[in-house]
PDB file of C-alpha atoms and ligand atoms in Angstrom:
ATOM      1  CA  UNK A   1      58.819 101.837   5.195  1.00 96.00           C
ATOM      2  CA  UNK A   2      56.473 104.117   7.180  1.00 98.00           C
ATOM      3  CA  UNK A   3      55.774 107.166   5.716  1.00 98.00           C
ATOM      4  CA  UNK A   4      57.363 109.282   8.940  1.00 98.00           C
ATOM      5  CA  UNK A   5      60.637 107.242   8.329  1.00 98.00           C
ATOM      6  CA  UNK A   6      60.483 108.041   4.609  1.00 98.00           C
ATOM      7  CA  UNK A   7      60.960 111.848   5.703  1.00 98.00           C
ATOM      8  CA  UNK A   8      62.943 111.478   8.321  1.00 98.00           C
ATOM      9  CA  UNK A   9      65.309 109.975   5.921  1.00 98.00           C
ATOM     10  CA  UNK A  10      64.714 112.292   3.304  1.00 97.00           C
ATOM     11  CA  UNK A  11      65.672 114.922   5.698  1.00 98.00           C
ATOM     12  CA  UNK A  12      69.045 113.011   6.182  1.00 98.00           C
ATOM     13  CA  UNK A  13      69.700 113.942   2.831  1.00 98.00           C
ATOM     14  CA  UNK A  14      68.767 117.319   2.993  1.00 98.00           C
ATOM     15  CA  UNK A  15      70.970 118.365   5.637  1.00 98.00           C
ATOM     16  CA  UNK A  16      73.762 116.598   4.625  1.00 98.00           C
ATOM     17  CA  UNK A  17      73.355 118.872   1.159  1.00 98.00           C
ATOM     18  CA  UNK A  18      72.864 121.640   3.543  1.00 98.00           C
ATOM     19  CA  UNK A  19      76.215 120.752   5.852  1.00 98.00           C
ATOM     20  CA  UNK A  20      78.285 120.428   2.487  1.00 98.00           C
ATOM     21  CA  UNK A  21      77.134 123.996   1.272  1.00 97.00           C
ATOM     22  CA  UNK A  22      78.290 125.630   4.704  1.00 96.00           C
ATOM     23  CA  UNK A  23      81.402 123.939   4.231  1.00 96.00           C
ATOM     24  CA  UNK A  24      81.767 124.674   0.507  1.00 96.00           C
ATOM     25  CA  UNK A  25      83.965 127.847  -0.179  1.00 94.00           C
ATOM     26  CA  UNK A  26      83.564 130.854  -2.924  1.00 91.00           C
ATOM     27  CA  UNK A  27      86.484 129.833  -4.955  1.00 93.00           C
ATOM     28  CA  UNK A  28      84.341 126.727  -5.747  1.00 94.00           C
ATOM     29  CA  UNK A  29      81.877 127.980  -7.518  1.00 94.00           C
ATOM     30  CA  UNK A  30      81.153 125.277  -9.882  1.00 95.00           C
ATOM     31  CA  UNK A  31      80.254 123.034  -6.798  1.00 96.00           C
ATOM     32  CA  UNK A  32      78.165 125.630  -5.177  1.00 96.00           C
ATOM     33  CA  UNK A  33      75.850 125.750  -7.466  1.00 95.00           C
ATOM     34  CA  UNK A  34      75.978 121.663  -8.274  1.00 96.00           C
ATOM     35  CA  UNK A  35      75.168 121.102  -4.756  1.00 97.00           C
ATOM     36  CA  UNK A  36      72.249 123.913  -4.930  1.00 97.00           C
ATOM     37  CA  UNK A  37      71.092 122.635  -7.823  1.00 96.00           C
ATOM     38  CA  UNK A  38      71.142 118.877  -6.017  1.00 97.00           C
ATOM     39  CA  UNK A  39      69.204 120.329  -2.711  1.00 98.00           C
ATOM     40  CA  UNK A  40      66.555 122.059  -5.339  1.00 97.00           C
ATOM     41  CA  UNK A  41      65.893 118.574  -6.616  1.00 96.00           C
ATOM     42  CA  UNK A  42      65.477 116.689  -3.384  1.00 97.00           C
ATOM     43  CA  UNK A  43      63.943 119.760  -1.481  1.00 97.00           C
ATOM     44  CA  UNK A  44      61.709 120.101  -4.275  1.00 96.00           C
ATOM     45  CA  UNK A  45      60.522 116.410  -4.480  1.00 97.00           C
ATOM     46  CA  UNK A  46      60.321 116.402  -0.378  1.00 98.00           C
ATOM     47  CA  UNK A  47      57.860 119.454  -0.704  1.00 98.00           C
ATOM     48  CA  UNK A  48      55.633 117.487  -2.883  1.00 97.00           C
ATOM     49  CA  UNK A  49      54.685 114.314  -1.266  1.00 98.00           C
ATOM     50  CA  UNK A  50      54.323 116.212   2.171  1.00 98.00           C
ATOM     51  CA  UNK A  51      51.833 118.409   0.582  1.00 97.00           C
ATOM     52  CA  UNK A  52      50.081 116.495  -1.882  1.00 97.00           C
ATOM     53  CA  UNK A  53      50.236 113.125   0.538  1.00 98.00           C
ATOM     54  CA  UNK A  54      51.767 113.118   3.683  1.00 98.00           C
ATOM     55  CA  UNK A  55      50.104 116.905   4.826  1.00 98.00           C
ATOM     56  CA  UNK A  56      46.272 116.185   3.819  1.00 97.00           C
ATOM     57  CA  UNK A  57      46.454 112.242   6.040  1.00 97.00           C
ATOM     58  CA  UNK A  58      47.508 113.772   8.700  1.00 97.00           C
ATOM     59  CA  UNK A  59      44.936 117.048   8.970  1.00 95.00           C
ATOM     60  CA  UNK A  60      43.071 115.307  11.480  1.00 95.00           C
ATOM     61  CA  UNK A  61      45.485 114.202  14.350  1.00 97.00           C
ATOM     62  CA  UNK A  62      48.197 116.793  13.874  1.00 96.00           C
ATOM     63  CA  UNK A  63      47.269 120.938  13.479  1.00 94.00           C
ATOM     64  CA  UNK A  64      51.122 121.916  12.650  1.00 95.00           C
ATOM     65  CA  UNK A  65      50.184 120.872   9.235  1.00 93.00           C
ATOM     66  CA  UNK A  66      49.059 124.859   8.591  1.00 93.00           C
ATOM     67  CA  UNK A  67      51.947 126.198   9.670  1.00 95.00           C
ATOM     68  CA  UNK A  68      54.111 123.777   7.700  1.00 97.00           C
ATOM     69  CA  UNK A  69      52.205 124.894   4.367  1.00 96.00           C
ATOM     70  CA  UNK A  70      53.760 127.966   5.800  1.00 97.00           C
ATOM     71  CA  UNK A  71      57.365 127.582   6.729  1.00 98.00           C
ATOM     72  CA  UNK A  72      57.625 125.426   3.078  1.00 98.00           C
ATOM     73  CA  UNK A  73      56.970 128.907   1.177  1.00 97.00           C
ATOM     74  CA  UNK A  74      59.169 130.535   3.146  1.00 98.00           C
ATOM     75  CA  UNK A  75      61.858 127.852   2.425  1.00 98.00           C
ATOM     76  CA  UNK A  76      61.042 128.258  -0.915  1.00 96.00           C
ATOM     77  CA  UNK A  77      61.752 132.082  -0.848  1.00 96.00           C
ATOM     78  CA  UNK A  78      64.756 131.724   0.630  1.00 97.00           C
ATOM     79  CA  UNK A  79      66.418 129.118  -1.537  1.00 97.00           C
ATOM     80  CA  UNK A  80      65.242 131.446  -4.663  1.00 96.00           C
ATOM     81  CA  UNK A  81      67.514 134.275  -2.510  1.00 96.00           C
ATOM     82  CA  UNK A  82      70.343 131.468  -2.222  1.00 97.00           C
ATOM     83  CA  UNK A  83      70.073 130.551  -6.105  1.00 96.00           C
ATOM     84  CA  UNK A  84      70.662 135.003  -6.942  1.00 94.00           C
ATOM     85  CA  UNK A  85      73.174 135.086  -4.884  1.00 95.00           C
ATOM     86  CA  UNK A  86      76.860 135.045  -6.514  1.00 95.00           C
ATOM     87  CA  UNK A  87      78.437 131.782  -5.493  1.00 95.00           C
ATOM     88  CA  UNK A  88      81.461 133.360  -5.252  1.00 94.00           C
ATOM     89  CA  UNK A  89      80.586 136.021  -2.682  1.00 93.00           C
ATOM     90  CA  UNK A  90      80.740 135.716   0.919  1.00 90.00           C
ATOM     91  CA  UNK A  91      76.694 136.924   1.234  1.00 95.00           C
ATOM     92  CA  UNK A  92      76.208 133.172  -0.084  1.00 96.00           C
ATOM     93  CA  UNK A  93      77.801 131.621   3.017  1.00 96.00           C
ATOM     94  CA  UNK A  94      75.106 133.936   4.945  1.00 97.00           C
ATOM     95  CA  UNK A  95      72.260 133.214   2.832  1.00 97.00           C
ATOM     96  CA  UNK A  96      72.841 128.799   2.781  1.00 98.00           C
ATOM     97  CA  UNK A  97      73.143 129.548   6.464  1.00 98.00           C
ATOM     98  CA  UNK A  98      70.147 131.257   6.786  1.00 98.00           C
ATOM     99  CA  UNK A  99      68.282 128.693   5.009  1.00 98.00           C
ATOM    100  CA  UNK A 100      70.184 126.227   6.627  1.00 98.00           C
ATOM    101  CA  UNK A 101      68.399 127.683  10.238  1.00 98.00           C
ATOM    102  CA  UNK A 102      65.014 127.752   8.426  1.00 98.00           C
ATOM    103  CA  UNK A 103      65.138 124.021   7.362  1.00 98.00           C
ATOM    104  CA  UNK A 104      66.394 122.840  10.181  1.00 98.00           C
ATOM    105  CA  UNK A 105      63.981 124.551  12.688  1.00 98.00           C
ATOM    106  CA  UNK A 106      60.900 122.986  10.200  1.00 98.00           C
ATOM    107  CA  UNK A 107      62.357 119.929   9.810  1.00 98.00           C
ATOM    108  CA  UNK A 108      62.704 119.238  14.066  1.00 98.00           C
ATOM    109  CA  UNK A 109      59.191 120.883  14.356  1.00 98.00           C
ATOM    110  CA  UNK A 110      57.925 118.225  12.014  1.00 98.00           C
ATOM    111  CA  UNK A 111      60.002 114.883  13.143  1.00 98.00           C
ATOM    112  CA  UNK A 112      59.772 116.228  17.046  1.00 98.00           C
ATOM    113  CA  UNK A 113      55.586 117.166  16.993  1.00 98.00           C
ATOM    114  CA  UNK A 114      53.854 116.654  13.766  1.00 98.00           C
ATOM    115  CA  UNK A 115      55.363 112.818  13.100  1.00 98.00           C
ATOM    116  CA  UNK A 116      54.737 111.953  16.800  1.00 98.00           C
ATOM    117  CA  UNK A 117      51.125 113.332  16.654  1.00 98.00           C
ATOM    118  CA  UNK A 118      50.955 110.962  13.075  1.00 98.00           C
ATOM    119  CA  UNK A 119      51.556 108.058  14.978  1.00 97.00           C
ATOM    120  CA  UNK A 120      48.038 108.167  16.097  1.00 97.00           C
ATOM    121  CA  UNK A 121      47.253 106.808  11.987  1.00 97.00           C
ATOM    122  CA  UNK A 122      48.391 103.522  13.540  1.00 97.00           C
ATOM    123  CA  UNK A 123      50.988 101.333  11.889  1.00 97.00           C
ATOM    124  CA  UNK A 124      49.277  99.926   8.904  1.00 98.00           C
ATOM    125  CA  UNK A 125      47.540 103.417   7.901  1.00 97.00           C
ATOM    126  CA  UNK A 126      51.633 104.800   8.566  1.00 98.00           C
ATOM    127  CA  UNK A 127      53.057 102.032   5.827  1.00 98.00           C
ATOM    128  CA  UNK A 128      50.292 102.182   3.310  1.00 98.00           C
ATOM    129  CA  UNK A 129      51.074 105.710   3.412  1.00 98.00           C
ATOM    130  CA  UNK A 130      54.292 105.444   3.545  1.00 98.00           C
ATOM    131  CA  UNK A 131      54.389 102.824  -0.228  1.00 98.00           C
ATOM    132  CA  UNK A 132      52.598 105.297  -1.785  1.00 98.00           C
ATOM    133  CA  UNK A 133      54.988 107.906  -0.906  1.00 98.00           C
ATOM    134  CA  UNK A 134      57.911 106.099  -2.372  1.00 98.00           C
ATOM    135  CA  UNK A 135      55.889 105.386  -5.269  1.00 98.00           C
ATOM    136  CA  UNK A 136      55.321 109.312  -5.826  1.00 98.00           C
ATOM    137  CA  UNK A 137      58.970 109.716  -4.918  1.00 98.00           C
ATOM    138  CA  UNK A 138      60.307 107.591  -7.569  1.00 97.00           C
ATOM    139  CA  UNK A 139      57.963 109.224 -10.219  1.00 97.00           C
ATOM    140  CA  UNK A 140      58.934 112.595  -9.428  1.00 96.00           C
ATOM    141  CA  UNK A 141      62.565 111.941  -9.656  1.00 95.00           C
ATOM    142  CA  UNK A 142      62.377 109.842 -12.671  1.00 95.00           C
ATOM    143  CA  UNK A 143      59.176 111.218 -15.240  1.00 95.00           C
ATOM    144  CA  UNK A 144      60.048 113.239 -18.260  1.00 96.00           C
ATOM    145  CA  UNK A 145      57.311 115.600 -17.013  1.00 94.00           C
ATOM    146  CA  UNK A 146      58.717 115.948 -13.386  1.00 93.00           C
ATOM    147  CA  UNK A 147      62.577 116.569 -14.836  1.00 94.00           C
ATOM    148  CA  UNK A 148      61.470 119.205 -17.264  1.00 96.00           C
ATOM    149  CA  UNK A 149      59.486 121.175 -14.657  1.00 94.00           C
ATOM    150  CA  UNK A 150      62.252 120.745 -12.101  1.00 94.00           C
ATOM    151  CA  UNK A 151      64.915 122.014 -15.282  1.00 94.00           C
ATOM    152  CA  UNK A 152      62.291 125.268 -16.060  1.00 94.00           C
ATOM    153  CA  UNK A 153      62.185 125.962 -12.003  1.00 93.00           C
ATOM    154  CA  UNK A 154      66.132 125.931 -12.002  1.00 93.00           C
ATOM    155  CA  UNK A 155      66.328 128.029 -14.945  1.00 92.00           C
ATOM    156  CA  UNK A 156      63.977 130.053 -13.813  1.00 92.00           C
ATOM    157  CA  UNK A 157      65.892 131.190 -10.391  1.00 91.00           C
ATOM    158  CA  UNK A 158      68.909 131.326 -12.153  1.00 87.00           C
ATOM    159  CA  UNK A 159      67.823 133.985 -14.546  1.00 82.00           C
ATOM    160  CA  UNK A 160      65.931 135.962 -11.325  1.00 66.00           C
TER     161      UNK A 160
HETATM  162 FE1  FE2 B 201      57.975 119.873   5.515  1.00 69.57          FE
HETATM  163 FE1  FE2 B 202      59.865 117.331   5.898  1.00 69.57          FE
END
């Protein structure tokens, strides 16, 4: 798979998290936070092989990778705000929604300019990338290491 269609289908699965926490209501708490703590894992994951992979191939035919660097911390900020809010309070419908806007305006940025600018790689260049993507996908979501620092970042904005 090319390494813009790996995204693009992780991003499937991020809004689709994202669509069942707008729909999710306070007096179920429990799956709030499963969900959150679901979205964390995949966003998390995502975040990685764009920066450490997908980001640094593409420097020299797309410029939005700057801004992305960007718009990922701010993501990052405001799904820490998400995880201290009370599940059971209305301000989290506001806040997932809020993040919800944030993602989604990144995510069409990226599959509407930056992956159409990557196409430039060529189609070889855009599946060799795209194996080794998977490859660092499946790590991530399966090492000891990677599940351990994903636990201590969970715990971590829990206890915030
Ligand atoms: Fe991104
Ligand atoms: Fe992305």
């Amino acid at each position: 798979m090319k390494a813009d269609e790996l995204l693009i289908e992780d991003h499937g699965v991020i809004r689709g998290l994202l669509h069942q926490l707008e729909q999710s209501r306070s007096e179920h708490a429990a799956e709030r936070s499963e969900l959150l703590d679901r979205l964390l894992s995949v966003l998390d994951v995502h975040v990685q092989i764009e920066n450490d992979l997908f980001y640094p191939a593409i420097r020299d035919v797309s410029p939005l990778y700057a801004i992305a660097h960007a718009e990922h911390r701010q993501i990052d900020d405001q799904l820490a705000v998400v995880f201290r809010t009370d599940p059971t309070s209305e301000d989290f419908h506001t806040e997932v929604k809020m993040l919800a806007a944030t993602v989604e305006h990144h995510a069409s940025e990226e599959e509407q300019e930056m992956f159409p600018q990557a196409k430039a790689l060529g189609e070889t260049e855009l599946e060799t990338l795209g194996q080794a993507m998977r490859q660092r996908q499946q790590h991530l979501r399966t090492s000891a290491v990677s599940q351990t620092r994903l636990r201590i970042k969970r715990e971590t904005l829990r206890r915030l």
